[in-house]
XYZ file of C-alpha atoms in Angstrom:
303
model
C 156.220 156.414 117.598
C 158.540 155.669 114.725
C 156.481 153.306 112.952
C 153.472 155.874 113.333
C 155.479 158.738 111.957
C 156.602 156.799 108.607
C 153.159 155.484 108.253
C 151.658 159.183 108.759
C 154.265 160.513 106.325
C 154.178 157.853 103.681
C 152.617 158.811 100.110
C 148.952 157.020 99.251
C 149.743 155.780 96.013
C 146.586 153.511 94.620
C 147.098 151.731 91.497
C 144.973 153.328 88.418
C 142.731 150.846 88.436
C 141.344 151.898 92.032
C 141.607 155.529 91.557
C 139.397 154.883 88.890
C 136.817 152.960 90.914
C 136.877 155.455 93.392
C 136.780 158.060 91.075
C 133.402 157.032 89.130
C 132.190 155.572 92.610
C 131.791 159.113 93.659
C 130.109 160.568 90.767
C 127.760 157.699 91.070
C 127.668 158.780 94.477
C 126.366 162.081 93.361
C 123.817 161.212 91.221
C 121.803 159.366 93.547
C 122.251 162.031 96.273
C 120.760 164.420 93.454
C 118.368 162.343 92.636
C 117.121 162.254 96.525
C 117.678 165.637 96.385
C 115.018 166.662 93.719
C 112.423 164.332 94.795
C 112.596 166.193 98.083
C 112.610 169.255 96.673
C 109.703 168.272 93.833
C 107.479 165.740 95.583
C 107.853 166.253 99.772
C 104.966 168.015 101.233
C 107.593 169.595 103.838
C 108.899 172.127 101.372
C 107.254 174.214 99.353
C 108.134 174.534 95.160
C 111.157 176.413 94.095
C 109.970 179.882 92.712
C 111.914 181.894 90.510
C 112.229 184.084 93.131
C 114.470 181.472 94.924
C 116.143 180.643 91.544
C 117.078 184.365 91.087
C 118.467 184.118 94.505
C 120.889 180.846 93.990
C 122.210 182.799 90.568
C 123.274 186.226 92.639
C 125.062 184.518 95.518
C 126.786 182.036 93.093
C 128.073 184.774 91.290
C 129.011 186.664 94.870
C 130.454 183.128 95.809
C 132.585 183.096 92.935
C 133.621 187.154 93.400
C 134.859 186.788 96.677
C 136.313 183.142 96.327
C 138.420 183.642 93.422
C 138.881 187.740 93.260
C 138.604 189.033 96.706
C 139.763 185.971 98.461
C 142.473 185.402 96.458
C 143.635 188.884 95.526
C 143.160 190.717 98.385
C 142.481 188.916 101.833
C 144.615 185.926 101.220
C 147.767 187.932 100.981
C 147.268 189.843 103.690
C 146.105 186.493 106.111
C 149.082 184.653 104.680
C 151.631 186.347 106.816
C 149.559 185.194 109.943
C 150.810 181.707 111.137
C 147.927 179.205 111.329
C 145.989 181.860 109.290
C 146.074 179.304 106.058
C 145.228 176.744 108.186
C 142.451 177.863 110.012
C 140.396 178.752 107.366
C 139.717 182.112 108.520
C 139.462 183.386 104.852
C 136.669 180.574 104.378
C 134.817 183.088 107.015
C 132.898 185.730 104.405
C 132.674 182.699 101.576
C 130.225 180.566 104.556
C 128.995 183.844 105.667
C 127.373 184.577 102.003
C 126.466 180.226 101.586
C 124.148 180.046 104.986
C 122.607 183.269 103.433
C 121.850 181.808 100.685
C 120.594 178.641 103.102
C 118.299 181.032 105.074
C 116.678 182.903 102.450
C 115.490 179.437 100.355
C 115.664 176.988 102.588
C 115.118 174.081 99.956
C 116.438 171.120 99.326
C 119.486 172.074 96.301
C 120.250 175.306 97.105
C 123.841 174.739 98.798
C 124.802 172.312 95.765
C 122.836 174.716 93.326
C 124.926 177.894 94.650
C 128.511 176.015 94.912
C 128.142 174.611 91.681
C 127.098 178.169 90.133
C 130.840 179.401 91.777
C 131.893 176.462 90.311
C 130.392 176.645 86.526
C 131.586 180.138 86.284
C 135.214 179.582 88.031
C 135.944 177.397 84.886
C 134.324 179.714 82.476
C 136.484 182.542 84.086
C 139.920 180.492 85.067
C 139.778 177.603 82.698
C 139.827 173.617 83.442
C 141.753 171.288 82.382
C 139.725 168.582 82.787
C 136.031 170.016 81.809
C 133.067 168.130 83.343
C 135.411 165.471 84.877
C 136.206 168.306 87.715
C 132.446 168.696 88.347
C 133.084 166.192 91.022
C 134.878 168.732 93.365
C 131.592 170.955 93.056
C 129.298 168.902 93.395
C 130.884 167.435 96.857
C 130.936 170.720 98.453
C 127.195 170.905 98.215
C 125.550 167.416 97.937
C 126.313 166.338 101.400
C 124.979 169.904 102.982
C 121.868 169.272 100.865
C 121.397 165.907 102.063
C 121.854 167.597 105.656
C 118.912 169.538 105.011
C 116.405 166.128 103.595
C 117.543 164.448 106.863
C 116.548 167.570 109.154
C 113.167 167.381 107.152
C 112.713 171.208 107.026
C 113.703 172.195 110.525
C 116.678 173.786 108.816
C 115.658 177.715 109.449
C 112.211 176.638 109.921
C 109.838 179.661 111.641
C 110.714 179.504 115.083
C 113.782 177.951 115.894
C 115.952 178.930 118.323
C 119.518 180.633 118.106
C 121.206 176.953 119.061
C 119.336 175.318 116.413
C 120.755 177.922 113.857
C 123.981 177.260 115.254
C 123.870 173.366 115.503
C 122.882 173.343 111.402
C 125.292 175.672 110.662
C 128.066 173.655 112.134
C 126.691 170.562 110.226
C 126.526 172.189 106.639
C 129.952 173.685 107.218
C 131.572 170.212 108.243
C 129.760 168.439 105.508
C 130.770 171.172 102.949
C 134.572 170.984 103.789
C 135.575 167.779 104.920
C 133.957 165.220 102.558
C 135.255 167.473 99.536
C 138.935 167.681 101.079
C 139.182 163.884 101.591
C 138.041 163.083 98.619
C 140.001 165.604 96.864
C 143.659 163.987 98.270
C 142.259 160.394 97.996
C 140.896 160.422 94.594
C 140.304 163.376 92.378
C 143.847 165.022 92.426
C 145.443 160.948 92.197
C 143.299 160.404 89.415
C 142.721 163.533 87.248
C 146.506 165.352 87.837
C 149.061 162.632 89.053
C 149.334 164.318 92.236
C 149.651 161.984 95.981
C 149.376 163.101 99.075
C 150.177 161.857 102.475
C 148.533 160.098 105.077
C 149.262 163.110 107.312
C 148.319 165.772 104.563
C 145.078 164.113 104.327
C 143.852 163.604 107.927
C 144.553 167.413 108.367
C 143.379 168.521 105.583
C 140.062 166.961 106.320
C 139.497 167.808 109.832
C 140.711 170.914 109.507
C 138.310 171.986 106.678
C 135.731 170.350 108.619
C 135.972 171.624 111.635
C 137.169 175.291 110.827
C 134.785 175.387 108.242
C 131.722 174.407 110.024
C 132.623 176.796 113.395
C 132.873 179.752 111.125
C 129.114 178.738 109.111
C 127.698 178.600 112.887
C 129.050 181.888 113.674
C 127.546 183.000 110.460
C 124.009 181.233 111.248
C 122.262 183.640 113.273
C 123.569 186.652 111.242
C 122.589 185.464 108.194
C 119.261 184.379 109.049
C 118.722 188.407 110.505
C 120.249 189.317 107.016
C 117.339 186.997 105.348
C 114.801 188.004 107.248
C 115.830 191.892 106.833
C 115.995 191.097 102.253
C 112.543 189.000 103.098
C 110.739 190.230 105.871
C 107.978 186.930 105.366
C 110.737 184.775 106.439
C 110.590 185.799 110.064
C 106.900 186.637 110.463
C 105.271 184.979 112.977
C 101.215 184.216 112.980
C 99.948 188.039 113.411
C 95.658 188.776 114.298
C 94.284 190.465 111.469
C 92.247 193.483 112.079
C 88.506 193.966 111.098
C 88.111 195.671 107.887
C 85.926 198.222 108.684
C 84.247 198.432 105.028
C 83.652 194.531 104.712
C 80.599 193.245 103.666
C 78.478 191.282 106.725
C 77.978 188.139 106.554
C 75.633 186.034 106.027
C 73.077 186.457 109.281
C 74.791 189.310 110.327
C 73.862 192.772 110.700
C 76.198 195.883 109.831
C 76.585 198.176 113.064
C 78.033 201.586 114.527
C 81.735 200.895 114.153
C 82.309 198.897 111.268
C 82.107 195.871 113.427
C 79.883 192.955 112.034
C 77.408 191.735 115.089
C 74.931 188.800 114.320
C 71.090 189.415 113.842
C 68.331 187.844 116.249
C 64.859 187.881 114.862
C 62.548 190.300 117.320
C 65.420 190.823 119.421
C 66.462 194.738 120.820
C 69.105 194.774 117.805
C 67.002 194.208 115.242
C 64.502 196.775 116.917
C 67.428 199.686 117.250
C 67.446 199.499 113.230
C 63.429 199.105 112.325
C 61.597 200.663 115.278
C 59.597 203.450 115.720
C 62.393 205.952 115.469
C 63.151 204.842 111.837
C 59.679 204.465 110.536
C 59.236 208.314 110.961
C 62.428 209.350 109.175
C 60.706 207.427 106.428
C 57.616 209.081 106.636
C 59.434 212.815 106.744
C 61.145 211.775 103.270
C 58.030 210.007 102.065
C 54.769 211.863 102.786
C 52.582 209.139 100.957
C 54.303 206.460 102.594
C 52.505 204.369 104.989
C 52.933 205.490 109.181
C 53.923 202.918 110.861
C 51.625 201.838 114.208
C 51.841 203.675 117.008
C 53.144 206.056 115.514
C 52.030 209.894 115.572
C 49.533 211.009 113.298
């Protein structure tokens, strides 16, 4: 127990040289995930194109993202969860930040859209609060969303698809929430923080850092699932509709070999049969002859 105390307690201090490697391994990490990403997203027959509807969409909840995370969260909720014990590390202010993200999930339901809206809170969180570091700190971004994304490719649009059930909202919520906090937090105390500010962590700091972003994280974006999806459905009502039978038109043209009858209702035409005789029989050949004297009667007809 000794040995596995100083061990958990120890620093992680890798030399610069494998920072580094770590450090670029994961942006090259990224780039190939993106680059998965947009042929998904561009070339896969599962998913349709990204409109600018869905584009519009992405922009508002970045910028909603990046209200509550770094204004609400941080202004108002965090100090009155910090007082809670556990609250910090539970991640129950994460709660309306996942809420907001698997909104975002239901209404496009693309390939990009968790990386696209993260990195939006992200872009304008270093317009707003500064960087020190510039694009070097697109990394942390990036890894909150590239990972969900690639979630979504591998469930080859079952993610929200039309019909799924409440546990299958659930199951991919849990998934994008894990993959959105833990992956980030590792690699955040293992690598970005070592290499871009100098500062180490623990062996113990960074096992529960990552599990418990993980974990937290993902129960409160499978909480969020169904709700969101009934928020989605309620700002896009296509998004839930099922196949529906379309009425007759009462005013549409026949069709081809069909005959227009009482009731708007088209009803197909049989040469010399009693339809065909309802419209041109005797009855209608002496309405013509009371609007056209000269016309000629028709046989068997009255004289």
């Amino acid at each position: 127990m000794g040995a596995t105390a100083m061990v958990a307690n120890s620093t992680i201090r890798l030399s610069p040289g494998w920072n580094a490697i770590y450090y670029w391994g994961v942006w090259a990490i990224c780039i190939i995930c993106i680059g998965i990403i947009l042929c998904a997203a561009l070339k896969s027959p599962r998913w349709a194109r990204w409109t600018t509807q869905d584009i519009l969409i992405v922009a508002a909840l970045g910028v909603l993202l990046e209200v509550y995370d770094n204004i609400i969260g941080d202004q108002v909720i965090g100090p009155l969860l910090n007082p809670i014990p556990g609250a910090d590390f539970t991640q129950i202010q994460d709660l309306p930040y996942m809420f907001l993200l698997m909104v975002g999930v239901a209404l496009v339901r693309k390939p990009g859209c968790v990386t696209a809206m993260l990195f939006v809170n992200f872009l304008l969180s270093q317009l707003l609060f500064g960087s020190g570091h510039g694009a070097l700190d697109w990394t942390d971004g990036l890894t909150q969303g590239i990972f969900c994304d690639m979630y979504i490719v591998a469930r080859r649009g079952a993610v929200y698809a039309k019909g799924s059930s409440v546990l299958s909202m659930v199951v991919d919520g849990f998934m994008i929430g894990v993959l959105r906090g833990a992956p980030n937090a590792f690699l955040t105390d293992w690598t970005f923080d070592p290499y871009l500010n100098a500062t180490y962590y623990t062996w113990l700091q960074m096992w529960n850092g990552t599990w418990s972003n993980g974990f937290f994280n993902g129960i409160e974006a499978a909480v969020s699932a169904p709700l969101a999806y009934r928020v989605a459905v309620s700002v896009v009502p296509s998004l839930g509709a099922r196949r529906v039978r379309t009425a007759a038109d009462p005013f549409a043209e026949p069709a081809d070999g069909q005959a227009a009858v009482p009731g708007g209702a088209g009803a197909p035409a049989h040469d010399g049969g009693t339809t065909a005789e309802s419209v041109t029989g005797p009855a209608s050949g002496q309405a013509t002859a009371l609007l056209d004297p000269e016309s000629p009667r028709p046989g068997g007809g009255p004289a």
